[in-house]
């Protein structure tokens, strides 16, 4: 039986700005997003009967309709009248509820994979539109690469990749709800904003140093305040010599970017002294 494999890489935000809260309750954002090679793996194959069965070695994620990969399969079946069954195995490696869009990336990989398994022949633009129905990070996860996102995060412009570098990610043992962080953000009272224009120009010029300088995330004002363990990781990465350090998404994962491999072990070991979940990855270019 045909098996389809897809990788679902983690996303990091090099920049996350909230411009304002809109009348419809959503936040108007500007984000620069890219991917790292820390990735979940999805295996998909036909199953007799008209059903979706999900399995995973990770004990702490839902395997029913609450799982975004399940929702992706269901949406595709409904929209294109597919009455075939599918078995999806999710090898989970991206930490959950970490600000790395693991669930969104799984949904994106499921949409890409099922398009192939069911030979639907959908163009990328249509898969992206389908993904937008599942979550505002999903279209970016389908497209991959590096993008400047606006609106709710679903209006995407692909941009060149930043210079290749190492990424050390550390997640403290706390769960942070994205909705909660946005709920606590006083979006219309922010006095300082990261500068998306400076990040875009640093990337276009291929200047690693200027990318480091332009890193910024307004959600740090909420998460760093409430969770001292996130600030502790950030301070530690800076002290250990990471070239640039930022919290990804709503947190709690903090990442450090490094141009030189020689610094990686020092930062990894320094963090592992007090934090269990530390990962080393490359930026995907
Ligand atoms: P984002 O940055 O987009 O907010 P995140 O990285 O913070 O995402 P996820 O790992 O996507 O968070 O998980 C958020 C919640 O979604 C979890 O509490 C989990 O129960 C649920 N979830 C649904 N599908 C998945 C999936 N495939 N993998 C992980 N979590 C999932």
XYZ file of N, CA, C and O and ligand atoms in Angstrom, residues 11 61-62 66-69 90 92 95-104 106 137 178, ligand 1:
119
model
N 8.185 26.467 13.291
C 8.291 27.872 12.857
C 8.862 28.714 13.984
O 8.562 28.466 15.156
N -0.866 14.625 23.351
C -1.643 15.416 22.383
C -2.934 14.657 22.061
O -2.962 13.428 22.100
N -3.991 15.403 21.723
C -5.247 14.714 21.394
C -5.107 13.960 20.068
O -4.385 14.411 19.176
N -9.825 16.979 17.837
C -9.149 18.178 18.380
C -7.756 18.342 17.773
O -7.153 19.405 17.854
N -7.225 17.272 17.185
C -5.884 17.362 16.589
C -5.969 18.062 15.226
O -6.829 17.741 14.406
N -5.079 18.994 15.004
C -5.132 19.776 13.756
C -4.867 18.925 12.511
O -5.384 19.231 11.436
N -4.095 17.851 12.647
C -3.859 16.972 11.496
C -5.148 16.219 11.153
O -5.489 16.022 9.971
N 1.789 10.271 13.542
C 2.451 11.535 13.839
C 3.631 11.282 14.774
O 3.438 10.936 15.931
N 5.980 12.941 16.811
C 6.019 14.304 17.355
C 7.399 14.613 17.924
O 7.858 13.951 18.855
N 8.224 20.477 20.460
C 7.503 20.582 21.734
C 6.113 21.200 21.536
O 5.917 22.053 20.665
N 5.167 20.734 22.354
C 3.756 21.134 22.208
C 3.473 22.411 22.995
O 4.034 22.612 24.079
N 2.579 23.227 22.428
C 2.195 24.501 23.063
C 3.434 25.309 23.436
O 3.590 25.770 24.570
N 4.317 25.444 22.470
C 5.631 26.023 22.740
C 5.857 27.347 22.017
O 6.873 27.995 22.218
N 4.916 27.728 21.131
C 5.120 28.933 20.321
C 5.872 28.621 19.047
O 6.415 29.509 18.386
N 5.897 27.317 18.675
C 6.636 26.900 17.476
C 5.699 26.379 16.389
O 6.147 25.777 15.400
N 4.405 26.599 16.573
C 3.392 26.242 15.584
C 3.421 24.762 15.179
O 3.148 24.427 14.028
N 3.718 23.897 16.137
C 3.779 22.460 15.841
C 2.473 21.924 15.271
O 2.477 21.208 14.263
N 1.367 22.256 15.895
C 0.064 21.773 15.426
C -0.251 22.297 14.029
O -0.718 21.550 13.159
N 0.036 23.579 13.802
C -0.231 24.179 12.478
C 0.631 23.517 11.415
O 0.182 23.278 10.284
N 1.793 20.463 11.502
C 1.248 19.121 11.261
C 0.048 19.197 10.313
O -0.107 18.363 9.411
N -1.696 30.369 11.218
C -0.306 30.006 10.921
C -0.199 28.916 9.847
O 0.897 28.650 9.349
N -1.751 30.735 23.814
C -1.640 31.862 22.876
C -2.797 32.841 23.086
O -2.598 34.070 23.143
P 1.119 28.418 17.960
O 2.507 28.978 18.010
O 0.539 28.297 16.583
O 0.165 28.977 18.970
P 1.993 26.323 19.586
O 3.316 25.810 19.122
O 2.023 27.268 20.723
O 1.257 26.910 18.365
P 0.885 23.699 19.377
O 2.048 22.812 19.639
O 0.428 23.827 17.990
O 1.091 25.133 20.020
O -0.283 23.153 20.321
C -1.289 23.954 20.882
C -2.447 23.060 21.369
O -3.059 22.455 20.230
C -1.998 21.918 22.268
O -2.442 22.187 23.552
C -2.621 20.657 21.698
O -3.483 20.034 22.612
C -3.415 21.095 20.477
N -3.051 20.344 19.239
C -3.896 20.029 18.260
N -3.280 19.370 17.276
C -1.987 19.260 17.628
C -0.836 18.676 17.003
N -0.913 18.055 15.815
N 0.333 18.771 17.635
C 0.409 19.411 18.826
N -0.639 19.942 19.474
C -1.836 19.885 18.885
